[in-house]
mmCIF file with all atom_site columns, C-alpha atoms in Angstrom:
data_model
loop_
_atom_site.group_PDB
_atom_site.id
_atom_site.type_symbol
_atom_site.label_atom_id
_atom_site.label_alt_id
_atom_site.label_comp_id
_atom_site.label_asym_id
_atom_site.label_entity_id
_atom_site.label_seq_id
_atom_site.pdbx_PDB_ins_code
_atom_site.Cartn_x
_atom_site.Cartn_y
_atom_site.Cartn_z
_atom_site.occupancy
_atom_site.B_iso_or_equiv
_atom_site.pdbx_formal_charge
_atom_site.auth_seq_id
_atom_site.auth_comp_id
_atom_site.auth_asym_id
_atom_site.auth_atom_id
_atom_site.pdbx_PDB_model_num
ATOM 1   C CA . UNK T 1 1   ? 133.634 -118.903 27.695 1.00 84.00 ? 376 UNK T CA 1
ATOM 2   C CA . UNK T 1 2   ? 133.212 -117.633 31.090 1.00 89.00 ? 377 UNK T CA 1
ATOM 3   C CA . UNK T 1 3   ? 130.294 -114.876 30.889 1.00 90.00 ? 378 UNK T CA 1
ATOM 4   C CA . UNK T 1 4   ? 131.023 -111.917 32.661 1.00 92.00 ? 379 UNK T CA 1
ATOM 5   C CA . UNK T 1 5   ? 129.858 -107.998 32.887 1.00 93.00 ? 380 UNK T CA 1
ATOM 6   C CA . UNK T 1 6   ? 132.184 -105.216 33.088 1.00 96.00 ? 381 UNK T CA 1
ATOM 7   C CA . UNK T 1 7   ? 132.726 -101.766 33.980 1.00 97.00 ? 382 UNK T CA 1
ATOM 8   C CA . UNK T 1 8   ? 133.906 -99.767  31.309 1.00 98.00 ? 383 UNK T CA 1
ATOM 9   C CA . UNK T 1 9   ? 133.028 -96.636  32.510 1.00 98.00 ? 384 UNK T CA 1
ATOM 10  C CA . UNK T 1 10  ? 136.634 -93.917  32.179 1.00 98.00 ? 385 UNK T CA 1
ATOM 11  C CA . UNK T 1 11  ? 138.446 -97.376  30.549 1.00 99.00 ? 386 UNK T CA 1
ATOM 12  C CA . UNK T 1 12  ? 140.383 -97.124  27.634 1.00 99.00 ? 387 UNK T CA 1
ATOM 13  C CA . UNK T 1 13  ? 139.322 -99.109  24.946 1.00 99.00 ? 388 UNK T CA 1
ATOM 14  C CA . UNK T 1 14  ? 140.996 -99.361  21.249 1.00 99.00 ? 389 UNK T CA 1
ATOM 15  C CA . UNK T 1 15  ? 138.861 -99.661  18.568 1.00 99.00 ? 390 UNK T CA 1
ATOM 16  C CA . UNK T 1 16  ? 141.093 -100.688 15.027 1.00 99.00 ? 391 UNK T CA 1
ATOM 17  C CA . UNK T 1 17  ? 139.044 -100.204 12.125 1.00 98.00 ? 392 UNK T CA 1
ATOM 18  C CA . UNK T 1 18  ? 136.795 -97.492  10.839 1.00 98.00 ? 393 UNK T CA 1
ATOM 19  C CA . UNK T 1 19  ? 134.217 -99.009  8.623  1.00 98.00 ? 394 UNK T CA 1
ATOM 20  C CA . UNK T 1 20  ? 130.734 -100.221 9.806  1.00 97.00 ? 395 UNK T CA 1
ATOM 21  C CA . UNK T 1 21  ? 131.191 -102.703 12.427 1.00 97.00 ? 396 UNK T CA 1
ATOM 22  C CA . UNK T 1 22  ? 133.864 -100.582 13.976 1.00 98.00 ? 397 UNK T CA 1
ATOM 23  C CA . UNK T 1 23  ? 131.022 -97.916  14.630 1.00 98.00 ? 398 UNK T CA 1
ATOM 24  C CA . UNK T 1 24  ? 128.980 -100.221 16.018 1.00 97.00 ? 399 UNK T CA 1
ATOM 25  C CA . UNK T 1 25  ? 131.400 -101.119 18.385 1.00 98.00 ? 400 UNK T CA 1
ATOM 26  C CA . UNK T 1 26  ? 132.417 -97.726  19.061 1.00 99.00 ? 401 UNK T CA 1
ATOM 27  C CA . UNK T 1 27  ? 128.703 -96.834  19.621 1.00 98.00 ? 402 UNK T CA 1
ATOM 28  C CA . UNK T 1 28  ? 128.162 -99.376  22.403 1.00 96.00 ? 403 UNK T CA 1
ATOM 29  C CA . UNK T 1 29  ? 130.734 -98.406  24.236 1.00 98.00 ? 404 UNK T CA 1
ATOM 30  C CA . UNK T 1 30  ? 130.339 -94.610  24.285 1.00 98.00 ? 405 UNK T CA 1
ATOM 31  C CA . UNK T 1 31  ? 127.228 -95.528  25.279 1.00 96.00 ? 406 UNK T CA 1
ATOM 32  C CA . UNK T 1 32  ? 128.990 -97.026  28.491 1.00 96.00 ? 407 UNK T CA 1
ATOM 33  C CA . UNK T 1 33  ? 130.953 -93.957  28.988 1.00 98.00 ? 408 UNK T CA 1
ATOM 34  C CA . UNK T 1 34  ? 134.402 -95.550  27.920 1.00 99.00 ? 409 UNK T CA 1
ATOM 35  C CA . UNK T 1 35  ? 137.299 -93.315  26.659 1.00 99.00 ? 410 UNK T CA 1
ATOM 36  C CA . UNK T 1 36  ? 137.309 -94.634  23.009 1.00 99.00 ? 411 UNK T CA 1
ATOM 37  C CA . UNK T 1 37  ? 140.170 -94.518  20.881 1.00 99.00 ? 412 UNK T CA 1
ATOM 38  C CA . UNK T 1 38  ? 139.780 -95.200  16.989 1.00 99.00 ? 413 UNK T CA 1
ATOM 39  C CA . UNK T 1 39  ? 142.449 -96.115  14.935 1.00 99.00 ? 414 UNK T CA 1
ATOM 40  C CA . UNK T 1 40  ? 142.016 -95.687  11.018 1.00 99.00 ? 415 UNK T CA 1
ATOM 41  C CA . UNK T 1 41  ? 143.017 -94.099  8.178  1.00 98.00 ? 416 UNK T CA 1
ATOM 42  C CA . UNK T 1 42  ? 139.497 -93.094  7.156  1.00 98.00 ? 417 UNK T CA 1
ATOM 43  C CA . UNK T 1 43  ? 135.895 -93.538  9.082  1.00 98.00 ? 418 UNK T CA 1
ATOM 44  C CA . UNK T 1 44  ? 132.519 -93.937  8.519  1.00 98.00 ? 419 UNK T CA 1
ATOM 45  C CA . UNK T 1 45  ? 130.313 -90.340  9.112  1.00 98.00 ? 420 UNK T CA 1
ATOM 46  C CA . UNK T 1 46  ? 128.965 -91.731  11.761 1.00 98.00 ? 421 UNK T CA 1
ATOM 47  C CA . UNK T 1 47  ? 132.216 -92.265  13.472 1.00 99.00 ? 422 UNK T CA 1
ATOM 48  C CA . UNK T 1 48  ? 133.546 -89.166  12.074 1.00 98.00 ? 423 UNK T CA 1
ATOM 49  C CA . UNK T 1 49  ? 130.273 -87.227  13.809 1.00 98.00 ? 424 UNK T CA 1
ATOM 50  C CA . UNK T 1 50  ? 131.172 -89.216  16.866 1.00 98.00 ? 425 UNK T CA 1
ATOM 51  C CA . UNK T 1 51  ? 134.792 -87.776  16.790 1.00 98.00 ? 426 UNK T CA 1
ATOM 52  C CA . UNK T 1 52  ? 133.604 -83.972  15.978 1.00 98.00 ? 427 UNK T CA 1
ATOM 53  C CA . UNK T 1 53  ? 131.134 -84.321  19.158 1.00 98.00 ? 428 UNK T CA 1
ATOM 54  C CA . UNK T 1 54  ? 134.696 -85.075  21.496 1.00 98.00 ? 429 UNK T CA 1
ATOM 55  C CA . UNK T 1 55  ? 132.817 -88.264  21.855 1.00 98.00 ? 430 UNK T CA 1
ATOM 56  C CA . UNK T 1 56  ? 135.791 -90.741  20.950 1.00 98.00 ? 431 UNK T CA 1
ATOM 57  C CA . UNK T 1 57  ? 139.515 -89.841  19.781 1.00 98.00 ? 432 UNK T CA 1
ATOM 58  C CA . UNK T 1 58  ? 140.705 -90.630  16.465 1.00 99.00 ? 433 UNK T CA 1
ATOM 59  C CA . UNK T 1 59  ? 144.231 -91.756  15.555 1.00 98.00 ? 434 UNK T CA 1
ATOM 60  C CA . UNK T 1 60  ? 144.124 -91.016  11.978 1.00 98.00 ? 435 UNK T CA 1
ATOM 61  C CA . UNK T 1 61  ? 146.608 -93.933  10.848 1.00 98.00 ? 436 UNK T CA 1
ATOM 62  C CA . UNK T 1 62  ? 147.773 -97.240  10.101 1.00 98.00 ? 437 UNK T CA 1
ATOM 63  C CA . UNK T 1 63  ? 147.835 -99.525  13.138 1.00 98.00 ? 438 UNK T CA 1
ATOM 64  C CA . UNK T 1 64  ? 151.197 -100.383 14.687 1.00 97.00 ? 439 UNK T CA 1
ATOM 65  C CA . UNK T 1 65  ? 151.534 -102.802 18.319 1.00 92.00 ? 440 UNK T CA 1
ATOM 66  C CA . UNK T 1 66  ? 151.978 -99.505  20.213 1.00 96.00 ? 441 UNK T CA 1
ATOM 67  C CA . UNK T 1 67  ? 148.061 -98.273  19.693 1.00 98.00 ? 442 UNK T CA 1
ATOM 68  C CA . UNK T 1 68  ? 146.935 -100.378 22.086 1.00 98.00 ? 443 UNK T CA 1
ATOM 69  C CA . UNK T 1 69  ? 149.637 -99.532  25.362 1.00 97.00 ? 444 UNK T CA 1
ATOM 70  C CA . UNK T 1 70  ? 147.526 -98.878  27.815 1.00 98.00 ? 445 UNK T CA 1
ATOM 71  C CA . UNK T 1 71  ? 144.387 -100.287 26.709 1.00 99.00 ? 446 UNK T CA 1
ATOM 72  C CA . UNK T 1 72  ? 141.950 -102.197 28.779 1.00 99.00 ? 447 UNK T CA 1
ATOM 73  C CA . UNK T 1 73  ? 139.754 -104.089 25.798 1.00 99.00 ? 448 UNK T CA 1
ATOM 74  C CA . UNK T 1 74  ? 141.055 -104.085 22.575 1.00 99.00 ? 449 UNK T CA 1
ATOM 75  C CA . UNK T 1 75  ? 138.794 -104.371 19.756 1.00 99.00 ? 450 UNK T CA 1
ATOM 76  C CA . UNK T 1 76  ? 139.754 -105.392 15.671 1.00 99.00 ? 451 UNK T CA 1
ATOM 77  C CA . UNK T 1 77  ? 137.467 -104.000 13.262 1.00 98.00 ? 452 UNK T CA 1
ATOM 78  C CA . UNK T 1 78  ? 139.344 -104.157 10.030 1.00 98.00 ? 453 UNK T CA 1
ATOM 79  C CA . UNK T 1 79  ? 138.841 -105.590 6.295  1.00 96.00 ? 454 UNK T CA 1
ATOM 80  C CA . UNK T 1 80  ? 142.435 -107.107 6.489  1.00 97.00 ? 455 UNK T CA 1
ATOM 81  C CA . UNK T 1 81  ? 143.247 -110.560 7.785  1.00 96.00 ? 456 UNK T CA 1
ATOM 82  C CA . UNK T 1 82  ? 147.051 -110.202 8.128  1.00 97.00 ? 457 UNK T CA 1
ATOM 83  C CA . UNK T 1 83  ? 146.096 -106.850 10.215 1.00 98.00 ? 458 UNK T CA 1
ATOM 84  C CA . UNK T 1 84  ? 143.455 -108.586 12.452 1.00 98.00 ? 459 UNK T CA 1
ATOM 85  C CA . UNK T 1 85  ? 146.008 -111.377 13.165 1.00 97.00 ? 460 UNK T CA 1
ATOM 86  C CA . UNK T 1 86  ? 148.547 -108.937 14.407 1.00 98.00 ? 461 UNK T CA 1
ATOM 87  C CA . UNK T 1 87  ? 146.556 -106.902 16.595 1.00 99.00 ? 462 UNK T CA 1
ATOM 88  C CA . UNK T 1 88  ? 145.243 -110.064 18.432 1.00 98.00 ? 463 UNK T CA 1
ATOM 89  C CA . UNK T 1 89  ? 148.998 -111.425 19.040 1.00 98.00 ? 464 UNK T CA 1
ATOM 90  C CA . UNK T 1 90  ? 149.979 -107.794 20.061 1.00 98.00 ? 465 UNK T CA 1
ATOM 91  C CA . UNK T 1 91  ? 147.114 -107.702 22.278 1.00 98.00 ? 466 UNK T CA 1
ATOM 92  C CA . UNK T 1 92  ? 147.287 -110.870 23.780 1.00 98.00 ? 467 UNK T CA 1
ATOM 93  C CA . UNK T 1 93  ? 151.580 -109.990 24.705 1.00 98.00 ? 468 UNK T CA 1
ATOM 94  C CA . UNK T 1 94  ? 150.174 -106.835 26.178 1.00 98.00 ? 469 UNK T CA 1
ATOM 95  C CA . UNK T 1 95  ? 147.407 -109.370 28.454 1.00 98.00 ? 470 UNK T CA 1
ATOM 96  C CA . UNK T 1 96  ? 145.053 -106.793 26.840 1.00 98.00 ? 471 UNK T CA 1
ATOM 97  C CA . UNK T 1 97  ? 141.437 -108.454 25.863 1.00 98.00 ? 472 UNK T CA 1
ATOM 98  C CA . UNK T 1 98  ? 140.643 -108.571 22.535 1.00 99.00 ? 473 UNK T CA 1
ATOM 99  C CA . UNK T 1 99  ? 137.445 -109.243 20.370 1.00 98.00 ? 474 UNK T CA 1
ATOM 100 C CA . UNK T 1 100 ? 138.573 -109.735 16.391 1.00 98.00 ? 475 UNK T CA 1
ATOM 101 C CA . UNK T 1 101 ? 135.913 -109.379 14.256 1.00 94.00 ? 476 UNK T CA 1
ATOM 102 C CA . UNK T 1 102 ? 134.412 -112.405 12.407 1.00 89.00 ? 477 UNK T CA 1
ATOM 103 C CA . UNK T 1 103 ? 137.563 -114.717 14.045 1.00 93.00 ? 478 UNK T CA 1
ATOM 104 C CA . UNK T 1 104 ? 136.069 -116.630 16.958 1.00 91.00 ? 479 UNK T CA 1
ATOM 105 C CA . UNK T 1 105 ? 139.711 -118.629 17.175 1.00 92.00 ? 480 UNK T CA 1
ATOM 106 C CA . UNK T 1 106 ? 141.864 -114.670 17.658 1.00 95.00 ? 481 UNK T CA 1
ATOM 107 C CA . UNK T 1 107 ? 139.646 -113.527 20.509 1.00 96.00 ? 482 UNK T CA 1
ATOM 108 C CA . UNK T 1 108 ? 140.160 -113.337 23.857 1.00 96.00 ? 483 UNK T CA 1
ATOM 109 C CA . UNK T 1 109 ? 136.247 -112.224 24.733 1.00 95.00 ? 484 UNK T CA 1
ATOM 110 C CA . UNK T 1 110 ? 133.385 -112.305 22.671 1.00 93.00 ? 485 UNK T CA 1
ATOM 111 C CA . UNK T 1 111 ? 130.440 -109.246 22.834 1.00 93.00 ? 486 UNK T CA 1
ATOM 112 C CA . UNK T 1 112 ? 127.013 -111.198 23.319 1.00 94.00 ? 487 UNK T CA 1
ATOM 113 C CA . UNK T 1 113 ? 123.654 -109.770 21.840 1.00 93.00 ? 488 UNK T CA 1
ATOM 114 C CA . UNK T 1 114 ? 122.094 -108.090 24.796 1.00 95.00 ? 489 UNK T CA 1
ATOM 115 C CA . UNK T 1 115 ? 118.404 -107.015 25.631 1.00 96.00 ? 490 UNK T CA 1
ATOM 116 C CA . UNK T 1 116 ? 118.474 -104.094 28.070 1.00 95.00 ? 491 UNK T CA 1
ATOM 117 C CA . UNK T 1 117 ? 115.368 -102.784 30.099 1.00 95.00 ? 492 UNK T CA 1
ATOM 118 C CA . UNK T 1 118 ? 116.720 -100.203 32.302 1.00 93.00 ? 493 UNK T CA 1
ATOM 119 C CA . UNK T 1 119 ? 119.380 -101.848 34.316 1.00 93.00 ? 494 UNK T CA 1
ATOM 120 C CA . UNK T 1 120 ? 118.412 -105.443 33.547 1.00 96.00 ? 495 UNK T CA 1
ATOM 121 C CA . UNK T 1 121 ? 121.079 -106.653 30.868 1.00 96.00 ? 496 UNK T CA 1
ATOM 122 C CA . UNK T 1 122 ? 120.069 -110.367 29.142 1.00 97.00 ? 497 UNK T CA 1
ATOM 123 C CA . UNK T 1 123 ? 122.663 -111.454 27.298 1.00 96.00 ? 498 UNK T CA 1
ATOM 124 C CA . UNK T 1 124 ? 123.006 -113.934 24.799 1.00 96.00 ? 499 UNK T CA 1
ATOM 125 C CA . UNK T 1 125 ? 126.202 -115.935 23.515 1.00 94.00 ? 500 UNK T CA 1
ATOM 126 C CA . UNK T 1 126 ? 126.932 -118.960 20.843 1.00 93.00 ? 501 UNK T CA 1
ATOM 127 C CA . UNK T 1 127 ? 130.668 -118.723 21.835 1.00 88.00 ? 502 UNK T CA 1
ATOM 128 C CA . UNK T 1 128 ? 131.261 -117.339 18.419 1.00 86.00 ? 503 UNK T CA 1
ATOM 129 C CA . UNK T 1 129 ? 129.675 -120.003 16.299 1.00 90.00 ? 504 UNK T CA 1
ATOM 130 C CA . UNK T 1 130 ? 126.764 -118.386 14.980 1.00 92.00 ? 505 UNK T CA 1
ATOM 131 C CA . UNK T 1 131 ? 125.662 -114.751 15.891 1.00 90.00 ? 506 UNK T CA 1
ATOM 132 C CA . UNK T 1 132 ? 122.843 -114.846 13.427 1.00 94.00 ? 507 UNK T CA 1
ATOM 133 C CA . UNK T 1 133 ? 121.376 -117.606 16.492 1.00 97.00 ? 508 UNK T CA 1
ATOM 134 C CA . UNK T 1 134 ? 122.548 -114.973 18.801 1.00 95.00 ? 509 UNK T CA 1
ATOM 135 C CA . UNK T 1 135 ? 120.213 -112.519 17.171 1.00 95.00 ? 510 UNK T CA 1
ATOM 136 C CA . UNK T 1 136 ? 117.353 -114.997 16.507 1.00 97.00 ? 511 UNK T CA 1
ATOM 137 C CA . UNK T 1 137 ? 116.977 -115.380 20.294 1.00 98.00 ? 512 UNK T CA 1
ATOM 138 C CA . UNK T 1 138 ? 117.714 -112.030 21.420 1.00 97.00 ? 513 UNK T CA 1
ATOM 139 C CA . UNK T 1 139 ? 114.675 -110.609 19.495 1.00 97.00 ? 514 UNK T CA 1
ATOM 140 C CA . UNK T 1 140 ? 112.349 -113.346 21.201 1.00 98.00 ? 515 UNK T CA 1
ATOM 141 C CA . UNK T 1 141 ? 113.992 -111.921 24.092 1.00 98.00 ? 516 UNK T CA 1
ATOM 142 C CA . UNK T 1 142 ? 112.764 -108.532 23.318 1.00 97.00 ? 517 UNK T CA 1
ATOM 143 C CA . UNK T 1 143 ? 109.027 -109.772 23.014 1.00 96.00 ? 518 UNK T CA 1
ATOM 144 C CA . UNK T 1 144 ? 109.108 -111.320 25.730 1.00 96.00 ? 519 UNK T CA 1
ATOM 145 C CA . UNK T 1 145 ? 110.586 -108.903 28.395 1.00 96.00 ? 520 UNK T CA 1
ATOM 146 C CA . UNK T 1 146 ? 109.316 -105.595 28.138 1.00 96.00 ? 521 UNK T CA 1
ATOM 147 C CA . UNK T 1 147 ? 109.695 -102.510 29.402 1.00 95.00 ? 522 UNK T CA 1
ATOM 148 C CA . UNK T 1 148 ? 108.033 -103.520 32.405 1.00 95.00 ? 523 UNK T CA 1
ATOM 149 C CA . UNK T 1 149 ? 111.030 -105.664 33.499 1.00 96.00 ? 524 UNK T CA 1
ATOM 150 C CA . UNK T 1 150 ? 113.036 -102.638 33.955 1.00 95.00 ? 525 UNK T CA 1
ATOM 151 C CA . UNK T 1 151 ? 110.710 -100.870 36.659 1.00 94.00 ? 526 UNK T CA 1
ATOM 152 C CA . UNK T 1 152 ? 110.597 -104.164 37.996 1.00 95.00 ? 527 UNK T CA 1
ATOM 153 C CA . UNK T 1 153 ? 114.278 -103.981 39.068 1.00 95.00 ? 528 UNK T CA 1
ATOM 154 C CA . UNK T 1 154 ? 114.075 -99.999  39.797 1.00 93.00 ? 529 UNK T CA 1
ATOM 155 C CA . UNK T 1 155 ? 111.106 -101.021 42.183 1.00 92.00 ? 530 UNK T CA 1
ATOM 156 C CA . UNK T 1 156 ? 113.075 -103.707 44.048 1.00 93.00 ? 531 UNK T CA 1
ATOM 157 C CA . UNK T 1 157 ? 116.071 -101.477 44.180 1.00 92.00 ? 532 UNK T CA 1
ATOM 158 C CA . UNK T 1 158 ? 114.606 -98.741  45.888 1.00 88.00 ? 533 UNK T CA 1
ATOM 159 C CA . UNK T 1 159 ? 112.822 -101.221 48.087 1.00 90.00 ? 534 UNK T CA 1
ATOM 160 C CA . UNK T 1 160 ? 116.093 -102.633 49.181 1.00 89.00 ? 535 UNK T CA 1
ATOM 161 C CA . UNK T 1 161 ? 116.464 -100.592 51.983 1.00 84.00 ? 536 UNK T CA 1
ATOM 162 C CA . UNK T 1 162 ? 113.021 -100.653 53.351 1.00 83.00 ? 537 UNK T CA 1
ATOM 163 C CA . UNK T 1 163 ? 113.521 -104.949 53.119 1.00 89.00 ? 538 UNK T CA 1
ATOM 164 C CA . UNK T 1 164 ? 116.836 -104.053 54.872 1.00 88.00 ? 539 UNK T CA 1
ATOM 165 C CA . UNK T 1 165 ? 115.443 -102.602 58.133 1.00 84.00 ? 540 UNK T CA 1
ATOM 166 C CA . UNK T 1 166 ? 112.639 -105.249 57.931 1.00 84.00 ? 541 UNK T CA 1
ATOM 167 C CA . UNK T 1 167 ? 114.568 -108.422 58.052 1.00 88.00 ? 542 UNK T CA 1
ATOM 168 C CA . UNK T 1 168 ? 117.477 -108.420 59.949 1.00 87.00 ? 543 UNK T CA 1
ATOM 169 C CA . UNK T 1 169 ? 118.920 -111.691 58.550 1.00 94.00 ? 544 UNK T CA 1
ATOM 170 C CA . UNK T 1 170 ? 119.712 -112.555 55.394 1.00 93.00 ? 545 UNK T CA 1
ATOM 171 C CA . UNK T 1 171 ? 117.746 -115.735 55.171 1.00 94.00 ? 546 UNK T CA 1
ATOM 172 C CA . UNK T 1 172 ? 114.097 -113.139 56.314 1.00 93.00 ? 547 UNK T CA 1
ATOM 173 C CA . UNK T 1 173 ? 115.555 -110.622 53.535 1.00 92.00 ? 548 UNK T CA 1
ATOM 174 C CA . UNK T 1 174 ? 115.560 -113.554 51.387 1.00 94.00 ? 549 UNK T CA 1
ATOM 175 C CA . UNK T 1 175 ? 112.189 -114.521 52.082 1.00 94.00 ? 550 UNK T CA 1
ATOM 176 C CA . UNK T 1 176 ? 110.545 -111.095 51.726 1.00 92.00 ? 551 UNK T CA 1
ATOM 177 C CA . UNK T 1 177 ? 112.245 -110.339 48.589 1.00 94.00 ? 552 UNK T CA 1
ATOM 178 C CA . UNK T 1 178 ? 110.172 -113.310 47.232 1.00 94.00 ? 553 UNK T CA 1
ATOM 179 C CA . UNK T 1 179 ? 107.546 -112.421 48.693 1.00 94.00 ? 554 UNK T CA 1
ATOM 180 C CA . UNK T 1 180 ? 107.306 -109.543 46.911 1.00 94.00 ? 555 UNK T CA 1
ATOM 181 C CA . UNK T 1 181 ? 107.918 -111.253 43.601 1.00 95.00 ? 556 UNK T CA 1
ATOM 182 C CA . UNK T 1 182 ? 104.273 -111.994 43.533 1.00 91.00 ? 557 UNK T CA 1
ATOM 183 C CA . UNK T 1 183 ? 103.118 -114.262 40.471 1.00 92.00 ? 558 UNK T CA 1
ATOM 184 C CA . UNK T 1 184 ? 101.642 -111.215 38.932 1.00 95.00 ? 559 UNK T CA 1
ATOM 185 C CA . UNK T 1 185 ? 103.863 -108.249 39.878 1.00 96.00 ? 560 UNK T CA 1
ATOM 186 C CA . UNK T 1 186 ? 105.072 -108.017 36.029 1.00 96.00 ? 561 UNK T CA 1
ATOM 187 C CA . UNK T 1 187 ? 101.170 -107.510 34.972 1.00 96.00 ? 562 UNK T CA 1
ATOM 188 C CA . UNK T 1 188 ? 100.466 -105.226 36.686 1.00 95.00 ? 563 UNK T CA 1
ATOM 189 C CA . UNK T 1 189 ? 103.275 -102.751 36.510 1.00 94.00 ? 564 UNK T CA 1
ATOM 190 C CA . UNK T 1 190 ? 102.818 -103.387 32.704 1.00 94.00 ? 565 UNK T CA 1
ATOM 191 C CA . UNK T 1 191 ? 98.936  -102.265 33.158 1.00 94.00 ? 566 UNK T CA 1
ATOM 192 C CA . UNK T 1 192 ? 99.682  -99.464  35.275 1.00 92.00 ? 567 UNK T CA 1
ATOM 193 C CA . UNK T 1 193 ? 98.440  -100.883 38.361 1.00 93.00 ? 568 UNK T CA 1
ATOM 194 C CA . UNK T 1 194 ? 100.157 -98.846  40.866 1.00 91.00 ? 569 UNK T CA 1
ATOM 195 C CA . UNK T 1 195 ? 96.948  -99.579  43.330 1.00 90.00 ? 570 UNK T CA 1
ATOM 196 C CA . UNK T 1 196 ? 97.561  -103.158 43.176 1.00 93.00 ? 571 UNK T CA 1
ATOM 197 C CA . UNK T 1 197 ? 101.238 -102.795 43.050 1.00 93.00 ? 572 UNK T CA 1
ATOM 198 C CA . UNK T 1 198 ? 101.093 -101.059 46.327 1.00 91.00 ? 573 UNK T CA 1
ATOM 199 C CA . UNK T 1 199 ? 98.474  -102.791 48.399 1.00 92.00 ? 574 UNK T CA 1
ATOM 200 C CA . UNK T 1 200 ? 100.692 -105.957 47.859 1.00 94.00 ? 575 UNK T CA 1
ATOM 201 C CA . UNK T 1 201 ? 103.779 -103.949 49.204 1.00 91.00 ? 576 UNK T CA 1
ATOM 202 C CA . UNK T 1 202 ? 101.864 -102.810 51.789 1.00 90.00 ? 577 UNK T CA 1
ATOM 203 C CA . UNK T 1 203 ? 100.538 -106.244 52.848 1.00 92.00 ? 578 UNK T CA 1
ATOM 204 C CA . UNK T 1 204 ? 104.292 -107.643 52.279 1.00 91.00 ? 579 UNK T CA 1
ATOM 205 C CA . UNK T 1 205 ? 105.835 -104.736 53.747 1.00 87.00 ? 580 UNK T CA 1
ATOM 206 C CA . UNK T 1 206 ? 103.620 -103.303 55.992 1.00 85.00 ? 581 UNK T CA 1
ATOM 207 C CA . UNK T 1 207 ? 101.290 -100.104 55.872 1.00 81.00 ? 582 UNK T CA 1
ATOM 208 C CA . UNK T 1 208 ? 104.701 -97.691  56.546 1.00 75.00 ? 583 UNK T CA 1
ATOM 209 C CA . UNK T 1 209 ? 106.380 -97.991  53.539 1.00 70.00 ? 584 UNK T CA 1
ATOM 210 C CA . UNK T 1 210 ? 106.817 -94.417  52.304 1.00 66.00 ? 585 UNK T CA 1
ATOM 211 C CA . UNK T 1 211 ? 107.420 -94.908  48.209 1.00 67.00 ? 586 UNK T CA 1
ATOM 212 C CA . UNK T 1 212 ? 105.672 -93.175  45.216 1.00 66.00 ? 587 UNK T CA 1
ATOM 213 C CA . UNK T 1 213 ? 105.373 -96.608  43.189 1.00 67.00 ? 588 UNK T CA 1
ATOM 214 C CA . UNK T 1 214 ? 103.971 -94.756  40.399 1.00 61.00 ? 589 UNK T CA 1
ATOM 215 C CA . UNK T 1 215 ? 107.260 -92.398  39.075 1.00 63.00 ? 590 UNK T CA 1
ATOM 216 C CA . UNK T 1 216 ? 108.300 -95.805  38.133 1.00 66.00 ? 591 UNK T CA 1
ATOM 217 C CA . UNK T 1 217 ? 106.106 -95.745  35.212 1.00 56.00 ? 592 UNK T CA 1
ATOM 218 C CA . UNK T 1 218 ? 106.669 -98.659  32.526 1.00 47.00 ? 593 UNK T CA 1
ATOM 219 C CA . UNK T 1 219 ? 108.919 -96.766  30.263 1.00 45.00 ? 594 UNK T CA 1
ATOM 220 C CA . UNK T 1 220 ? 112.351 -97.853  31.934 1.00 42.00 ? 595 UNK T CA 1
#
């Protein structure tokens, strides 16, 4: 498995299935602004809420091979083998990628468990062998990267263009990137240390740098 991030963001992305899992699925990637199409002769209420909020489309049907035409991930959420089969092989014809359910051997791409603070994604993957492992180390994941890990990443983000016109190579942006990494950065943006948070940008930086550390906040 080669692990990889994508842009969903205005895809198209089939969802076949409208139990449980299928709003799960459906839910994650709403939540990454894809155009979601369900296909199903009956859904969950939560997908069926989803649907009456315009926030996916619903194809209120049996699934044939010509659901997924223009799809960019395919995903198969049904209770039927034969059915979960035949959207895989109809998927992988189109060169569509497709995640099936509970069948490691008929995908294409597996969904990891994630950990998000803000925009730092961890991701976890067994390749399909056991996501109950997958789980298991995604919620010592979530101890052990809080909240604070997220303004961690905002901070050096909007720093990025002050390290910019710093460092004219990459090698001295390099260098004062880590050098803002101090050893205990995390702790104090986690304690609401702005004061110490700034006097070691300041000293890393120098006294010009123009940013109100604190709107930051730990909540990210």
């Amino acid at each position: 498995m080669y692990p990889v991030c994508l842009n969903i963001s205005g895809r198209l992305c089939v969802v076949v299935g409208g139990g449980s899992v299928a709003e799960r699925k459906v839910k994650g990637l709403v939540a990454e602004k894809a155009r979601v199409t369900v296909v199903s002769p009956q859904l969950t209420s939560g997908l069926a809420k989803l649907v009456k909020e315009h926030a996916c489309r619903w194809r209120r049907k049996e699934y044939v091979a010509g659901d997924l035409t223009g799809a960019f991930l395919v995903f198969a959420a049904t209770d039927n083998p034969g059915i979960q089969q035949q959207i895989s092989r109809d998927a992988d014809s189109l060169g569509v990628p497709v995640n099936v359910i509970d069948d490691p051997g008929q995908c294409s791409f597996q969904v990891p468990a994630t950990v998000q603070r803000g925009d730092l994604i961890l991701a976890v993957s067994t390749s399909g062998k056991s996501p109950a492992v997958a789980a298991l180390v995604r919620r010592r994941l979530e101890d052990q990267y809080g909240s604070e890990y997220g303004a961690l990443l905002q901070l050096m983000g909007e720093l990025r263009k002050e390290v910019i016109a710093a460092a004219p190579t990459s090698d001295e942006r390099k260098i004062l990137f880590q050098n803002i990494l101090h050893d205990d950065i995390v702790e104090w943006i986690r304690d609401g240390r702005w004061d110490r948070v700034q006097e070691h940008l300041h000293k890393v930086l120098g006294p010009d740098v123009d940013f109100d550390i604190s709107q930051l906040g730990t909540g990210v």
